[in-house]
Tab-separated table of C-alpha atoms in Angstrom:
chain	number	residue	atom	x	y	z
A	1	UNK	CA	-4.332	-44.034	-7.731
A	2	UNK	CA	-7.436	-46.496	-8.007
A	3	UNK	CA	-10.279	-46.252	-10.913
A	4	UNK	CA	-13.245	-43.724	-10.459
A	5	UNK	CA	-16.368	-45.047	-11.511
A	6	UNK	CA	-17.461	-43.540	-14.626
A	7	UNK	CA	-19.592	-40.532	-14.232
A	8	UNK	CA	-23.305	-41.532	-14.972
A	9	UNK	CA	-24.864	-38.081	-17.327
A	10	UNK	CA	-27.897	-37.068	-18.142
A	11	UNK	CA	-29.048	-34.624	-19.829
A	12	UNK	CA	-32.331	-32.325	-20.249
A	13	UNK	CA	-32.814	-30.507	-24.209
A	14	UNK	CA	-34.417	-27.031	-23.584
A	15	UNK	CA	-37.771	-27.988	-25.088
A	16	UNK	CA	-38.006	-30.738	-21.675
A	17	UNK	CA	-36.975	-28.028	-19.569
A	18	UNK	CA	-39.767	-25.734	-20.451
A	19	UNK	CA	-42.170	-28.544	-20.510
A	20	UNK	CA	-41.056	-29.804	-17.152
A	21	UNK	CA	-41.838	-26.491	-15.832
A	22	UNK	CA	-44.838	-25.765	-17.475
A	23	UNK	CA	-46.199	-28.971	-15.977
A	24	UNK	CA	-44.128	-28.907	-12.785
A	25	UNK	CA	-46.035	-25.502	-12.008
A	26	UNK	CA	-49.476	-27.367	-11.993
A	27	UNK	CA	-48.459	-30.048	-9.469
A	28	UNK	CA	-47.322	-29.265	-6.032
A	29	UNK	CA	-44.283	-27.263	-4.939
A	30	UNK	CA	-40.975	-28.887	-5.893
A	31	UNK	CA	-41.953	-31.451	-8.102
A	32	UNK	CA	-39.563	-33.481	-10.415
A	33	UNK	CA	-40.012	-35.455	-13.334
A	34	UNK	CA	-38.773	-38.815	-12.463
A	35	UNK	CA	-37.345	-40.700	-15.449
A	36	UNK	CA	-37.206	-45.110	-14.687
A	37	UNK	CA	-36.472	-47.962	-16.593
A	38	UNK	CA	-38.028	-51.437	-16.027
A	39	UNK	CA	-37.666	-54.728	-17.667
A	40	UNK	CA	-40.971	-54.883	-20.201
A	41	UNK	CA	-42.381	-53.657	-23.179
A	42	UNK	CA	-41.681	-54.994	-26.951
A	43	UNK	CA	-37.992	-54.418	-26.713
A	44	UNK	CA	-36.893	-55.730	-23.517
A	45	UNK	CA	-36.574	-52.252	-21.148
A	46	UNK	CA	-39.331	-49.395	-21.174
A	47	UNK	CA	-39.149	-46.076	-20.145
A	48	UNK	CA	-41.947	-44.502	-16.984
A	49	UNK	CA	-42.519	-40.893	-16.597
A	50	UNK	CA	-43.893	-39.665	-13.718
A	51	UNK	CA	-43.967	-36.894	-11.131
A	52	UNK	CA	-42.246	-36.750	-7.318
A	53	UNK	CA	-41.616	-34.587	-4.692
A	54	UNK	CA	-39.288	-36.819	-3.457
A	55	UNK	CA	-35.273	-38.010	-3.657
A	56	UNK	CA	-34.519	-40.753	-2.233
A	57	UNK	CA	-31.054	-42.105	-1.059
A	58	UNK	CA	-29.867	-43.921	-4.589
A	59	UNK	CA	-31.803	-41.000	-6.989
A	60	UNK	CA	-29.459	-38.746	-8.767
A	61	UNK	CA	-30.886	-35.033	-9.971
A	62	UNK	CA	-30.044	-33.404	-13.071
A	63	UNK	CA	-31.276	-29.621	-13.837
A	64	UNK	CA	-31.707	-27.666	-16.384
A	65	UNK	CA	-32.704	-24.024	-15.980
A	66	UNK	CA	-34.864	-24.773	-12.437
A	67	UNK	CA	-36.394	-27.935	-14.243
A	68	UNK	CA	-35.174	-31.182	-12.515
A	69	UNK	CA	-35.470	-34.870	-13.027
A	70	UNK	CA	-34.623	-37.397	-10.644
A	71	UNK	CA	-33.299	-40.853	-11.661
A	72	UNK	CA	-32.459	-43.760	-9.622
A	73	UNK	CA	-29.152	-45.312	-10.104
A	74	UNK	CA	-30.345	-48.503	-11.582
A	75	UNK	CA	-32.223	-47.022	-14.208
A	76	UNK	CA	-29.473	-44.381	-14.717
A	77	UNK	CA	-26.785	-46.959	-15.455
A	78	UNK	CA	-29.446	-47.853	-18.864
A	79	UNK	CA	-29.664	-43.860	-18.913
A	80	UNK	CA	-25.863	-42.954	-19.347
A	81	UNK	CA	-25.363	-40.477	-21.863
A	82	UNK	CA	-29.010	-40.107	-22.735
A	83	UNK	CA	-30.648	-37.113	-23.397
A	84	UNK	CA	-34.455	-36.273	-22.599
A	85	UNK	CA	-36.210	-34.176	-25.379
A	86	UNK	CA	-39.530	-32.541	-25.369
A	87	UNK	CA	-41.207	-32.952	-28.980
A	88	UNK	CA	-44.088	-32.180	-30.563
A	89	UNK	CA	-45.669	-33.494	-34.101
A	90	UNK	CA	-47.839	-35.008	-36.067
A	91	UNK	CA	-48.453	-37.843	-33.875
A	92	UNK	CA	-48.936	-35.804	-30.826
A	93	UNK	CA	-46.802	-34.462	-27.899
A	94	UNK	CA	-44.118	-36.222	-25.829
A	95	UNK	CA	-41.045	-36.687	-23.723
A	96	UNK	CA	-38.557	-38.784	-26.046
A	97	UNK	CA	-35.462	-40.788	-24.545
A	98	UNK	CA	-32.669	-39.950	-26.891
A	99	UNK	CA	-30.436	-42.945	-25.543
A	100	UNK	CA	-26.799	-43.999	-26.835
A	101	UNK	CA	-27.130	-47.220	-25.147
A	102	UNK	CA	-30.086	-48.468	-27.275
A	103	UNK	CA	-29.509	-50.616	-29.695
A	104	UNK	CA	-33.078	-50.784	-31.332
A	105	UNK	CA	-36.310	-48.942	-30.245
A	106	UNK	CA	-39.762	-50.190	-30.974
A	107	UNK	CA	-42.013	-47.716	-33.288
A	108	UNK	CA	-43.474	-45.606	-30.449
A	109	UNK	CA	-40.143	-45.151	-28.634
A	110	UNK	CA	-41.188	-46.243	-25.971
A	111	UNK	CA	-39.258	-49.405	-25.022
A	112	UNK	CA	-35.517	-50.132	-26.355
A	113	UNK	CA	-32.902	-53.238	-26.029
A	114	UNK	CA	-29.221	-52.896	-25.617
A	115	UNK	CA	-26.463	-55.089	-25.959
A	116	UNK	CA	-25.538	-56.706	-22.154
């Protein structure tokens, strides 16, 4: 019996759901919070937030009580295992990438490095 690829997870924390929602509701009508990763930033990758409507061939969708994000496998394969959080302190409010891959993180969070 050949290999299986590994299966690529992600994961949503119940604070993101609710804030996916929240903002999901004042966009248009089935829209996604799409999660990317592009070379850049002080750390080598950063992380893009933005909103779609849209899944494309190579996206992957992950849910969490009606709230979705979308992924596309390139960025997923630097998103394995990674969770997205919703937090909120001192320093204001944000989506955070808890990621397993990352091997350091600049201050903000923002942008990590991992190991190749």
């Amino acid at each position: 019996m050949p290999d299986s690829a590994p299966l690529q997870t992600f994961s949503l924390s119940e604070n993101a759901a609710k804030r996916i929602l929240v903002l999901a509701e004042q966009e248009q009508s089935g829209t996604m919070l799409r999660v990317s990763v592009s070379g850049g930033g002080c750390s080598g990758f950063q992380y893009g937030f933005d909103f779609d409507t849209q899944v494309e061939e190579e996206d992957r969708v992950f849910e969490r009580d009606g709230a979705k994000v979308v992924i596309d496998e390139t960025s997923l394969e630097l998103l394995t295992g990674s969770q997205i959080d919703f937090v909120e302190d001192l320093m204001g409010s944000y989506f955070k990438i808890e990621n397993p891959q990352a091997e350091s993180a600049c201050g903000c969070g923002s942008s990590f490095s991992i190991a190749l």
